[in-house]
Short mmCIF file of C-alpha atoms and ligand atoms in Angstrom, two decimals:
data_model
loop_
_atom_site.label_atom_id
_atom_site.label_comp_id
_atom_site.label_asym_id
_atom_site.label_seq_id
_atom_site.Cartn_x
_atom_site.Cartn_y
_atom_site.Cartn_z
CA UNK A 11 255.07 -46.89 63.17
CA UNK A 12 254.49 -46.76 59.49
CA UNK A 13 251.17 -44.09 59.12
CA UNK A 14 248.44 -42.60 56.61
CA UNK A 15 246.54 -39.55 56.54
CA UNK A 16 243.56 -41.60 55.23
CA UNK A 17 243.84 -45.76 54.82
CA UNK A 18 241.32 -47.06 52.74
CA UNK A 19 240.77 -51.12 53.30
CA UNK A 20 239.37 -52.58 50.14
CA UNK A 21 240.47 -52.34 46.64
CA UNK A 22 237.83 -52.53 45.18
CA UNK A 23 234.70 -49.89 43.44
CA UNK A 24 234.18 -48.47 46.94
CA UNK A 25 237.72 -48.39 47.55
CA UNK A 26 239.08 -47.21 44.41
CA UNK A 27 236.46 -44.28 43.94
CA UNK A 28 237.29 -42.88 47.72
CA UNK A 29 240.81 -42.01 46.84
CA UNK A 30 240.09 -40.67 43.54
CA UNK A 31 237.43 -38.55 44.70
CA UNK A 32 239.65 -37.28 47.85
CA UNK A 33 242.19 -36.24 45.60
CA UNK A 34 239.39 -34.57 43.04
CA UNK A 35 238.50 -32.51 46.36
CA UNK A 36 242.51 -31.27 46.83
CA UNK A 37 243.43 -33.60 49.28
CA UNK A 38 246.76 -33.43 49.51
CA UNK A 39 247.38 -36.00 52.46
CA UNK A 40 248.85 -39.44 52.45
CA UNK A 41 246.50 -42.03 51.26
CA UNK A 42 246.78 -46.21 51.01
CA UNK A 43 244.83 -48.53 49.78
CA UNK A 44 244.71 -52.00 50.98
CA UNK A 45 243.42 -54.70 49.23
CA UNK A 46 243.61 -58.72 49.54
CA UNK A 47 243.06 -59.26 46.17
CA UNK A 48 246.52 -59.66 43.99
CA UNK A 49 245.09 -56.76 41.44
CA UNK A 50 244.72 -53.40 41.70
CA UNK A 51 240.82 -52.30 41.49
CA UNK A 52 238.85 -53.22 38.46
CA UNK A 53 235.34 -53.43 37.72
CA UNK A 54 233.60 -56.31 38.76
CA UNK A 55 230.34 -56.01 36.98
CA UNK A 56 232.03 -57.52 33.87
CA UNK A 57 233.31 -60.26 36.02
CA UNK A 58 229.79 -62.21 34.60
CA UNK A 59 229.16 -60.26 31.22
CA UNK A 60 231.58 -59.12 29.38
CA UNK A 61 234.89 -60.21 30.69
CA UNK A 62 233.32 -64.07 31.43
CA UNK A 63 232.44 -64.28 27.73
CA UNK A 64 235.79 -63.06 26.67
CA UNK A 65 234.64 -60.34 25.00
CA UNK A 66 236.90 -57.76 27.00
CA UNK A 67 240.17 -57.95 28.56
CA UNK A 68 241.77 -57.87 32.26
CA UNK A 69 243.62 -54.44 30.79
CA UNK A 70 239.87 -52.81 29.66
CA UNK A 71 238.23 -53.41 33.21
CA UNK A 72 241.25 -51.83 35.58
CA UNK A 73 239.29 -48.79 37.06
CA UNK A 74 242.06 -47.18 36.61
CA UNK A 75 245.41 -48.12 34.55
CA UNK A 76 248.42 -48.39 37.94
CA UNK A 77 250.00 -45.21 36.20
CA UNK A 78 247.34 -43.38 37.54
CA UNK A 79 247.72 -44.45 41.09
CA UNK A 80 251.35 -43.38 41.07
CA UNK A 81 250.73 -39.98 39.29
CA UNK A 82 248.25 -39.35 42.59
CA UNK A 83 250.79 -40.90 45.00
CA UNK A 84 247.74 -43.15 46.35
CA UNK A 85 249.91 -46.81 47.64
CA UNK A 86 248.52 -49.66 46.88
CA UNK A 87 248.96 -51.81 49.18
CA UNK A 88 247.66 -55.61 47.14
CA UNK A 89 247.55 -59.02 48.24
CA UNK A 90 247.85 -57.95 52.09
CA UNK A 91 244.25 -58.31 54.20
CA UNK A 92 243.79 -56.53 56.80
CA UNK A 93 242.88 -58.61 60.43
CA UNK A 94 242.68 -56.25 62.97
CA UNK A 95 241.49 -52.49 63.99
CA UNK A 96 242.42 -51.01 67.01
CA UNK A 97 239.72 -48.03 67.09
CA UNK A 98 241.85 -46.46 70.53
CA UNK A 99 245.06 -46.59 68.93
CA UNK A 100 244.23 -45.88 65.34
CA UNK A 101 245.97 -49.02 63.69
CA UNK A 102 245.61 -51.79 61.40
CA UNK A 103 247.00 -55.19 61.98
CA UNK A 104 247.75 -57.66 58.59
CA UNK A 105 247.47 -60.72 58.34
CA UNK A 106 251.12 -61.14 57.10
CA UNK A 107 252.33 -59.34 60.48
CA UNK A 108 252.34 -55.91 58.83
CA UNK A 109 250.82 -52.81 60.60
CA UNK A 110 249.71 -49.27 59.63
CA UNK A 111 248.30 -46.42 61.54
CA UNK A 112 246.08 -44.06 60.35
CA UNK A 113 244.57 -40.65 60.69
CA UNK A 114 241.02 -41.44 58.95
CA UNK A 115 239.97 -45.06 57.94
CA UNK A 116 237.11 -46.37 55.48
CA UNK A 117 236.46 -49.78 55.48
CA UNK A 118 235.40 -50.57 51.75
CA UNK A 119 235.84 -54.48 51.82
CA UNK A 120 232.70 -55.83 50.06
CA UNK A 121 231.30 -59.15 51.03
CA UNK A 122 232.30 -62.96 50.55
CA UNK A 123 230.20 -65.25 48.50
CA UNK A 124 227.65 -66.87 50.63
CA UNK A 125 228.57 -70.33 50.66
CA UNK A 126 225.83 -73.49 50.52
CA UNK A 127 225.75 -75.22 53.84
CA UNK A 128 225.20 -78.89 52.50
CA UNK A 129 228.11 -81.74 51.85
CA UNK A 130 229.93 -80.88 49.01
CA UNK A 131 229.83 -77.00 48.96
CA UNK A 132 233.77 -76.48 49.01
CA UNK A 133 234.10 -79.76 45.99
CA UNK A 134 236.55 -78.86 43.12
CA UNK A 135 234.33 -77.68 40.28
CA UNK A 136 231.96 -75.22 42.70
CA UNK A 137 232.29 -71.65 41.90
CA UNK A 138 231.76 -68.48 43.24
CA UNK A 139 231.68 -65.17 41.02
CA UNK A 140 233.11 -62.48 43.10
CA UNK A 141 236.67 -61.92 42.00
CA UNK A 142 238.59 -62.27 38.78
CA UNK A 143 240.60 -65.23 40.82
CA UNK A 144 236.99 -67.23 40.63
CA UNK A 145 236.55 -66.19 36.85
CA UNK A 146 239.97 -67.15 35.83
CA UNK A 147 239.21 -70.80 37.51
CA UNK A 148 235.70 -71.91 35.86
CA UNK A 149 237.56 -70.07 32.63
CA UNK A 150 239.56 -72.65 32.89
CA UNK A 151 238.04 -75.55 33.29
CA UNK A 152 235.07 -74.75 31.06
CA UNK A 153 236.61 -76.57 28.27
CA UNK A 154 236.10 -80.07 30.04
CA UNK A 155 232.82 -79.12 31.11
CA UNK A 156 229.32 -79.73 29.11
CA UNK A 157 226.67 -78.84 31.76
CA UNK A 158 226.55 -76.40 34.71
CA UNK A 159 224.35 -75.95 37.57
CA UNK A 160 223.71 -72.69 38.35
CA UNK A 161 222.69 -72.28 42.05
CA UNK A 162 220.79 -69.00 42.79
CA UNK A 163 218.28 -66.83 40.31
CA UNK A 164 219.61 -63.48 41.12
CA UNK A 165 221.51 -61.11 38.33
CA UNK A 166 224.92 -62.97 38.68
CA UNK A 167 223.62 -66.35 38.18
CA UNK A 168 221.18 -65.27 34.99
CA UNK A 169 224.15 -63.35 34.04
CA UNK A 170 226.26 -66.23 34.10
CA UNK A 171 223.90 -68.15 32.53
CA UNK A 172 223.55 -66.07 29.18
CA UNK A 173 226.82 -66.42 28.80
CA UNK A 174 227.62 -70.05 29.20
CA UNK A 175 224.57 -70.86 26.39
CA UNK A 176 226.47 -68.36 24.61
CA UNK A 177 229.67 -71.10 25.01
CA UNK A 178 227.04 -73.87 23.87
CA UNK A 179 227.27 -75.11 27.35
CA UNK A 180 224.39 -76.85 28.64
CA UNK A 181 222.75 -74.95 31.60
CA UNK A 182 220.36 -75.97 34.66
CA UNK A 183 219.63 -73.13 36.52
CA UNK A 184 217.97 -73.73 40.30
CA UNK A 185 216.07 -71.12 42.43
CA UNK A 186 214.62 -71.74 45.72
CA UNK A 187 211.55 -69.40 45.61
CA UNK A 188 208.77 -69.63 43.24
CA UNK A 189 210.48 -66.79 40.92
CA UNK A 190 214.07 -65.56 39.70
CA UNK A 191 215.19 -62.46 41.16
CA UNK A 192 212.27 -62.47 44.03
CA UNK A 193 214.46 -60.27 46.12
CA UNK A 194 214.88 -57.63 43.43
CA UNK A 195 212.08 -57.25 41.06
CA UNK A 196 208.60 -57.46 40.36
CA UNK A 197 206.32 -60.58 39.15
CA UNK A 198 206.55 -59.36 35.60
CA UNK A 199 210.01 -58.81 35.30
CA UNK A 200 210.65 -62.49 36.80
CA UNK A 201 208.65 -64.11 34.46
CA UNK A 202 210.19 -62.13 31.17
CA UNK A 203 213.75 -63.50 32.06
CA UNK A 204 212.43 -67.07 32.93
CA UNK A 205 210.58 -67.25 29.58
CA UNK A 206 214.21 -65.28 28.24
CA UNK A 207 215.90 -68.32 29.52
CA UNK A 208 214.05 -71.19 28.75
CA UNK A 209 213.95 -69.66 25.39
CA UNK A 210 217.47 -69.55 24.80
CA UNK A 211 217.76 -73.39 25.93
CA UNK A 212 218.23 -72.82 29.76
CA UNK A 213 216.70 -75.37 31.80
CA UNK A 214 214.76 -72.99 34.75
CA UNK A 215 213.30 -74.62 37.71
CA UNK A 216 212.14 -72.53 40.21
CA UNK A 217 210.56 -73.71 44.18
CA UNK A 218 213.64 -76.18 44.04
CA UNK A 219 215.60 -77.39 46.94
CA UNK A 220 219.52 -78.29 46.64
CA UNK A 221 220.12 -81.36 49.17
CA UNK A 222 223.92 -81.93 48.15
CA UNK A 223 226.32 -81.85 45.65
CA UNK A 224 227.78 -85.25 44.67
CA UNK A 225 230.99 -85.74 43.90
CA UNK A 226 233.55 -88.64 42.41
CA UNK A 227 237.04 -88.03 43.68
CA UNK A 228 237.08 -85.08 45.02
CA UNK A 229 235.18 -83.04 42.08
CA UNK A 230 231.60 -82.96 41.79
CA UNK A 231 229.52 -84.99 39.61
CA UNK A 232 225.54 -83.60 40.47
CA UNK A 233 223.59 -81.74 42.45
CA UNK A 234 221.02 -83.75 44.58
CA UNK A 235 217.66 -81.99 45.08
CA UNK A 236 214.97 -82.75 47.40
CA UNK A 237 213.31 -85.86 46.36
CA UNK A 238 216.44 -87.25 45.31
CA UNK A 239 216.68 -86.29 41.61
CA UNK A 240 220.31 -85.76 40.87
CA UNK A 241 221.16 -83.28 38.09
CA UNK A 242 224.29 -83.90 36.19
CA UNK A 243 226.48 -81.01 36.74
CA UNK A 244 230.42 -81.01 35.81
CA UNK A 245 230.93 -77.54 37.31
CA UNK A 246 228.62 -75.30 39.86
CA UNK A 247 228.02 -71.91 40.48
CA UNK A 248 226.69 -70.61 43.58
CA UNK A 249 224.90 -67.42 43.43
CA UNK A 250 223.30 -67.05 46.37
CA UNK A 251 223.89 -63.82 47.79
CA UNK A 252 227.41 -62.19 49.63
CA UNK A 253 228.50 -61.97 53.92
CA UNK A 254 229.38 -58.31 54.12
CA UNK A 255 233.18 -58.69 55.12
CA UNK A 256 233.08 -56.60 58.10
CA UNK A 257 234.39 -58.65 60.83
CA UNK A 258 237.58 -56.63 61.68
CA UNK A 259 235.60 -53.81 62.17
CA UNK A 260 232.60 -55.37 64.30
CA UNK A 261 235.55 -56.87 66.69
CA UNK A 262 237.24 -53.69 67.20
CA UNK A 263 233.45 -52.28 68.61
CA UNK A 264 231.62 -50.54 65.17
CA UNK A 265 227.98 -50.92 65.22
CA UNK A 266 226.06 -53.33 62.95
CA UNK A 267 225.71 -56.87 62.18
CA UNK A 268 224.82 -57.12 58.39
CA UNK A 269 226.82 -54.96 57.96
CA UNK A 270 228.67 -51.77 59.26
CA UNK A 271 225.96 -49.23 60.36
CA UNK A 272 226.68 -45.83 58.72
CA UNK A 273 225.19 -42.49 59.29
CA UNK A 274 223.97 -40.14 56.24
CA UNK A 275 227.55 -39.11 56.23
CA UNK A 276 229.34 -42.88 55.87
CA UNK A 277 230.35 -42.39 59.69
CA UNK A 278 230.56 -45.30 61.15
CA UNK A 279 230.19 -45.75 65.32
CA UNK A 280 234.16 -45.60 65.62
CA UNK A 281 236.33 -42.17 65.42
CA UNK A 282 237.25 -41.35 61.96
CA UNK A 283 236.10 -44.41 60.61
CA UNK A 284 234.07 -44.82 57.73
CA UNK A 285 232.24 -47.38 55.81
CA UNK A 286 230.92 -48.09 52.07
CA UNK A 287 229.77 -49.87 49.85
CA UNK A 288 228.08 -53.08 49.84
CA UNK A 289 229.65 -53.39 53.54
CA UNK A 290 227.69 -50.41 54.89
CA UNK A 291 224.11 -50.86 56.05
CA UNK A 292 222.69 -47.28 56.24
CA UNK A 293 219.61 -45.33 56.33
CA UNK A 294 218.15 -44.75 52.85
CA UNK A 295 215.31 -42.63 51.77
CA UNK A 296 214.69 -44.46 48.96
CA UNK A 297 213.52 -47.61 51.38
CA UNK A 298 211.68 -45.33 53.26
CA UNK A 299 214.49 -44.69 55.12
CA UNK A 300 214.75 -47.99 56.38
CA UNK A 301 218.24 -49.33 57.17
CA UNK A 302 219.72 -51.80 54.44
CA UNK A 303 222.45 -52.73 51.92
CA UNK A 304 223.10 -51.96 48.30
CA UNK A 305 225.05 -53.79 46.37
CA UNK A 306 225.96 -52.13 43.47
CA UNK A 307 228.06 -49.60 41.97
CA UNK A 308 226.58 -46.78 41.91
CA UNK A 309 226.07 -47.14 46.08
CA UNK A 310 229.25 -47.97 46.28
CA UNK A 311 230.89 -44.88 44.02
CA UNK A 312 228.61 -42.51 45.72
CA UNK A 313 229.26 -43.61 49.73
CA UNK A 314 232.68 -42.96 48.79
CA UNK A 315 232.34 -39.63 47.39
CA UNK A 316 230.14 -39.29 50.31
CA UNK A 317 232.99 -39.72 53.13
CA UNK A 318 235.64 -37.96 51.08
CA UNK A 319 233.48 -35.14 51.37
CA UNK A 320 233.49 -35.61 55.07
CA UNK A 321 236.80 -35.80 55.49
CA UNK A 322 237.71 -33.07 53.69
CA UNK A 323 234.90 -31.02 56.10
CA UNK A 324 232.70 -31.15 53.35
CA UNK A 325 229.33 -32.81 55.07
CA UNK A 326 226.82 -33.61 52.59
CA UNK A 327 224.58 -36.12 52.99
CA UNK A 328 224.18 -38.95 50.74
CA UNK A 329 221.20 -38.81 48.76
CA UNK A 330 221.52 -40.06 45.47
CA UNK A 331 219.24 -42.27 43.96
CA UNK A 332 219.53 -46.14 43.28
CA UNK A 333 220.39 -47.58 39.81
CA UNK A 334 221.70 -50.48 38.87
CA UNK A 335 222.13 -52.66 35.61
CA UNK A 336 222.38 -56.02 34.16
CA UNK A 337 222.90 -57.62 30.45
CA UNK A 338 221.14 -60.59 29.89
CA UNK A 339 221.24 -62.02 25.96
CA UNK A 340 220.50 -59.01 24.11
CA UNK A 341 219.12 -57.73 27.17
CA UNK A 342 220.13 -54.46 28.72
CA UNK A 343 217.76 -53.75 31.85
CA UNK A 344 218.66 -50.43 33.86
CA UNK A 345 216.60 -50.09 37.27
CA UNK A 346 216.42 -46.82 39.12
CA UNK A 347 215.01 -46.56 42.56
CA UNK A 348 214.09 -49.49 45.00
CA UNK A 349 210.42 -51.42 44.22
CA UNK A 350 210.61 -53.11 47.91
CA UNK A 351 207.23 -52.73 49.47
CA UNK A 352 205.33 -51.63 45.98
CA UNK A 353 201.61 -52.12 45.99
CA UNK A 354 201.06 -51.81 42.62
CA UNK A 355 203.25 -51.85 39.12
CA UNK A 356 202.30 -50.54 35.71
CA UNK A 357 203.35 -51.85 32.29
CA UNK A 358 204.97 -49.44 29.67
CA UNK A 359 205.43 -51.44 26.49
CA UNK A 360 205.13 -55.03 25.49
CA UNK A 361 207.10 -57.87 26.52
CA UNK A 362 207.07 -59.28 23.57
CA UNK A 363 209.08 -56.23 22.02
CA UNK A 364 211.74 -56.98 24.12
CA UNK A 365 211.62 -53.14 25.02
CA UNK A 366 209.32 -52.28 27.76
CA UNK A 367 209.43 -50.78 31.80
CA UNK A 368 208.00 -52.14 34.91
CA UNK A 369 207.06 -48.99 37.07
CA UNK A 370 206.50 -49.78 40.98
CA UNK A 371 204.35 -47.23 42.74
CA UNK A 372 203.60 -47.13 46.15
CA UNK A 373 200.51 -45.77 47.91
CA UNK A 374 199.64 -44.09 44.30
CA UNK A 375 203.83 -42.62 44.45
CA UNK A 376 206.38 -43.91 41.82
CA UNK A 377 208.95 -45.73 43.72
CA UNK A 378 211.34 -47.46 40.86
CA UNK A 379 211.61 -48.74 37.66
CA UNK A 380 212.91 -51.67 36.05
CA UNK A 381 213.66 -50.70 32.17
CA UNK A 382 214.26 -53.45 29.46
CA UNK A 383 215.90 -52.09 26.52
CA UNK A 384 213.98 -48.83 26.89
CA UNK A 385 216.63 -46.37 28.15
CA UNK A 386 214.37 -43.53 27.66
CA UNK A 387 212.37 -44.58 30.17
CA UNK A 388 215.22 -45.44 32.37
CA UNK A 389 217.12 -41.68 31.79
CA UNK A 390 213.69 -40.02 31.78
CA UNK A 391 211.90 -42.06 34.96
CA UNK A 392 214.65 -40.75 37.56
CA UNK A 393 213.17 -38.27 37.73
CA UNK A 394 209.85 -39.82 38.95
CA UNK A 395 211.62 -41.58 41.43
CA UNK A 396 213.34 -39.01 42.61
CA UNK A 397 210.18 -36.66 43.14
CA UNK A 398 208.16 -40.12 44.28
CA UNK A 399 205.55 -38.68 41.00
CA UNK A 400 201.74 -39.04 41.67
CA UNK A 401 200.69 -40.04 37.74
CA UNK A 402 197.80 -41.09 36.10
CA UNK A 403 198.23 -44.68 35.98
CA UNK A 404 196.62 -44.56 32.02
CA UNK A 405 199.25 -41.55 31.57
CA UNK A 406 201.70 -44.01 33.16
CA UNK A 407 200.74 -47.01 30.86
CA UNK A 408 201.18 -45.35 27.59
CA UNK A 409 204.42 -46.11 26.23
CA UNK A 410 203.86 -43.50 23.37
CA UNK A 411 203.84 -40.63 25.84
CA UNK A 412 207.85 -40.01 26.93
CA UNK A 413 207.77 -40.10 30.60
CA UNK A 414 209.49 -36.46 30.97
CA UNK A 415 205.70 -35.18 29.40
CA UNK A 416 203.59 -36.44 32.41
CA UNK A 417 202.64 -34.01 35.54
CA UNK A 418 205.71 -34.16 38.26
CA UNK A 419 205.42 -34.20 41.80
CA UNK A 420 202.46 -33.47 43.75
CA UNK A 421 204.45 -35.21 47.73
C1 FAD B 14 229.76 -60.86 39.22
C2 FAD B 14 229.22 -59.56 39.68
C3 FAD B 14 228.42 -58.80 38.83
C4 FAD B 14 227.92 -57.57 39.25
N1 FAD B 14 227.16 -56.83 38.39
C5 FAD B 14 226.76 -55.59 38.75
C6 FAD B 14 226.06 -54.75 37.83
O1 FAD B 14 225.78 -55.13 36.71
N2 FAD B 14 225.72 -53.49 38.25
C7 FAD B 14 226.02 -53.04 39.50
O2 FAD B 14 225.70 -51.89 39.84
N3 FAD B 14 226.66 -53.83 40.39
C8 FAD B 14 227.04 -55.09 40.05
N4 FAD B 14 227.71 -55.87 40.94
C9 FAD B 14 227.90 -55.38 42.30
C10 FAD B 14 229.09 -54.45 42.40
O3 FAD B 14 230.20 -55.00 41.75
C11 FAD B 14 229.37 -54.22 43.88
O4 FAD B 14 228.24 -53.62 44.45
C12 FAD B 14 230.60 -53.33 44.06
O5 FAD B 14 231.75 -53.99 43.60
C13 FAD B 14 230.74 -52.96 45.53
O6 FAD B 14 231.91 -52.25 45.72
P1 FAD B 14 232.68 -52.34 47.12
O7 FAD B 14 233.82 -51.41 47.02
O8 FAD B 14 231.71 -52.20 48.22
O9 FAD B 14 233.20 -53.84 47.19
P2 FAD B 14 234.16 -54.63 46.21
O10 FAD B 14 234.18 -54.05 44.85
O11 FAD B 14 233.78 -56.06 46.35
O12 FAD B 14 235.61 -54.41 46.84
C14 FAD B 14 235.97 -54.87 48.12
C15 FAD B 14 237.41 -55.31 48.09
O13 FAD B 14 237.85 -55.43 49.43
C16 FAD B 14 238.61 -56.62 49.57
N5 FAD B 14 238.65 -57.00 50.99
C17 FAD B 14 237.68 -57.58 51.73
N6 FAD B 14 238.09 -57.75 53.00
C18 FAD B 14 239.36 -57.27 53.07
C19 FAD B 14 240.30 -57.17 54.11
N7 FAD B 14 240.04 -57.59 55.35
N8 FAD B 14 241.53 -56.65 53.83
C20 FAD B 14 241.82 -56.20 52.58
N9 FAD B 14 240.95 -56.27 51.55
C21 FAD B 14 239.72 -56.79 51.79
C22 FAD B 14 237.82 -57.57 48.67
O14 FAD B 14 238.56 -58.74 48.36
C23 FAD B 14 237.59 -56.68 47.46
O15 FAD B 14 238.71 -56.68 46.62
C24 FAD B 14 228.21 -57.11 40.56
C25 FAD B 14 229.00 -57.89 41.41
C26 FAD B 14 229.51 -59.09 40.98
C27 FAD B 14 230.36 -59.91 41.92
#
């Protein structure tokens, strides 16, 4: 039986980032990378900024250029998805009959789009933005297309909305709860990008309810909402959130259910296996050490650096703080920390500047920021977050004072 030191299952951020950073730590073992995609890893932020609008190629979003992988002997295994773990045994089973053992295994496999549940969700013309697959399909039909329905108010549908005005494509966003980005941000930050939106000729509705999508042979036509309005749509997107793909790993006996439950270490329940990534539901401090999911990169590139560690007999616990990014417009908002459970947020800057920071406290501690063009703030406010900073909320308000100048800690 074929066999690797270390198999890593998912080529993605998570994926990619584990088998550089084992071989950054001298690891001199076998490693393989399997991924179901046809592509070897590439970034998938720009999958609905920069690479969506056109404005950068396949080539420029490769995490790494496949020269690299070969210089490192790491095999890439593409276009092969893993089906089955036996834990006892060590092995992998493939859905195209293949089979690899290994010595240490983390599971890096993202999540699947969540899917609508109402007729129509699977019509041609509905969209998911996960993979450059998706991309490369609404690229193509946007030529045919005038209006899309954007399904969800979280960062990839704005994100895909900005750049579909930017195609002079008409644009009906829809969001279920009274605000975009509920699940993320702050009041004050939902109601910039809404008035951001509608400015730039987006059609917002929030507190709306999809009933079904309608369709004329075979490719949809609308989107019916509750009450029976039909909006004209001749291509969907559904951003409503991602189903950790973790399956495999829950059948062969790991702990979790959203998710893969990890230990400060990436450990999962099974021997010498690992998880990541937006698959990995740990502990973090920075929830008050409740357990829950991150999705985004920086989790993701940190977990993994996290379990090569381990497996190298390195344990170090991961710490690192939360940040995350999205480009809206002319937008550039950088978050650091996680405002869930704030009591309380402060205003640095105006709106109306286009350059001002949202900071969340919590019982009087600084918990997160959300930083709209104002970088500063973002570089200079980890800090806060990291020390959960008791600050004069005036101190805290003034947008003149850097944020590096005001008292630290005091937890
Ligand atoms: C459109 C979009 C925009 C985003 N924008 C941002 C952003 O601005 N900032 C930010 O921080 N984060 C952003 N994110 C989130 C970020 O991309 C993810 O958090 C990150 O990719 C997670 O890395 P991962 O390795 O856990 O999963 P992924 O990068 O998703 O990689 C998992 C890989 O595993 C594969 N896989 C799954 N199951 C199997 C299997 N059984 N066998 C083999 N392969 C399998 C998947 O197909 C995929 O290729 C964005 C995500 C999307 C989709």
């Amino acid at each position: 039986m074929d066999k690797r030191d270390v198999v890593i299952v998912g080529a993605g951020h998570g994926g990619a980032q584990a088998a550089i950073a084992l071989r950054q730590l001298g690891f001199v073992g076998s490693i393989a990378v399997i991924g179901n995609e046809p592509e070897l890893p590439y970034e998938r932020p720009p999958l609905s900024k920069e690479y969506f609008a056109g404005d950068k190629t396949f080539e420029r979003i490769l995490i790494r250029p496949a020269a690299f992988w070969a210089e490192r002997h790491v095999d890439m295994l593409l276009s092969t998805e893993v089906t089955a773990v036996d834990a006892k045994a060590k092995r992998l089973s493939f859905a195209n009959g293949g089979r690899l053992d290994y010595g240490a295994l983390i599971w890096a496999t993202g999540g699947t789009p969540r899917k609508l549940t109402c007729s129509g969700h699977d019509l041609k013309g509905v969209h998911a933005v996960r993979t450059r697959a998706d991309v490369l399909k609404m690229m193509d039909e946007l030529p045919a297309v005038t209006q899309v329905v954007i399904i969800g108010g979280g960062y990839i549908g704005l994100e895909a909305a900005a750049v579909l005005r930017k195609f002079g494509k008409r644009v009906v966003l829809l969001e279920a709860l009274d605000r975009v980005l509920a699940r993320v941000a702050g009041p004050e930050l939902s109601r910039f990008y809404e008035a951001e939106h509608r400015a730039h000729g987006v059609d917002l509705r929030t507190s709306v309810r999809v009933e079904c999508i309608e369709e004329k042979d075979g490719r949809v036509t609308g989107v019916r909402l509750a009450g029976g309005e039909i909006v004209t749509a001749d291509m969907v997107i559904v951003g409503i959130g991602i189903i950790p793909a973790v399956e495999p790993l829950i059948a062969a006996g790991a702990q979790g259910s959203n998710g893969v439950t990890v230990d400060e270490f990436c450990r999962t329940s099974l021997p010498d296996v690992y998880a990541i990534g937006d698959c990995a539901a740990h502990a973090n401090g920075f929830a008050d050490g409740a357990t829950i999911r991150l999705e985004s990169v920086q989790n993701a590139n940190d977990q993994a650096t996290t379990a090569a560690k381990a497996i190298t007999g390195n344990l170090e616990p991961y710490t690192a703080a939360p940040w995350f990014w999205s480009n809206q417009y002319a937008l550039k908002l950088q978050t650091v920390g996680l405002s869930i459970g704030f009591d309380r947020t402060v205003l640095r800057g105006d709106s109306a500047t286009r350059s001002f920071s949202v900071v969340y406290l919590k019982n009087g501690h600084v918990i997160a920021l959300d930083c709209v063009n104002a970088v500063k703030d973002y570089v200079q406010g980890k800090k806060l977050v990291e020390t959960r900073a008791e600050i004069d909320l005036k101190l805290l308000a003034d947008a003149a004072k850097p944020l590096k100048e005001l008292t630290l800690p005091a937890s």
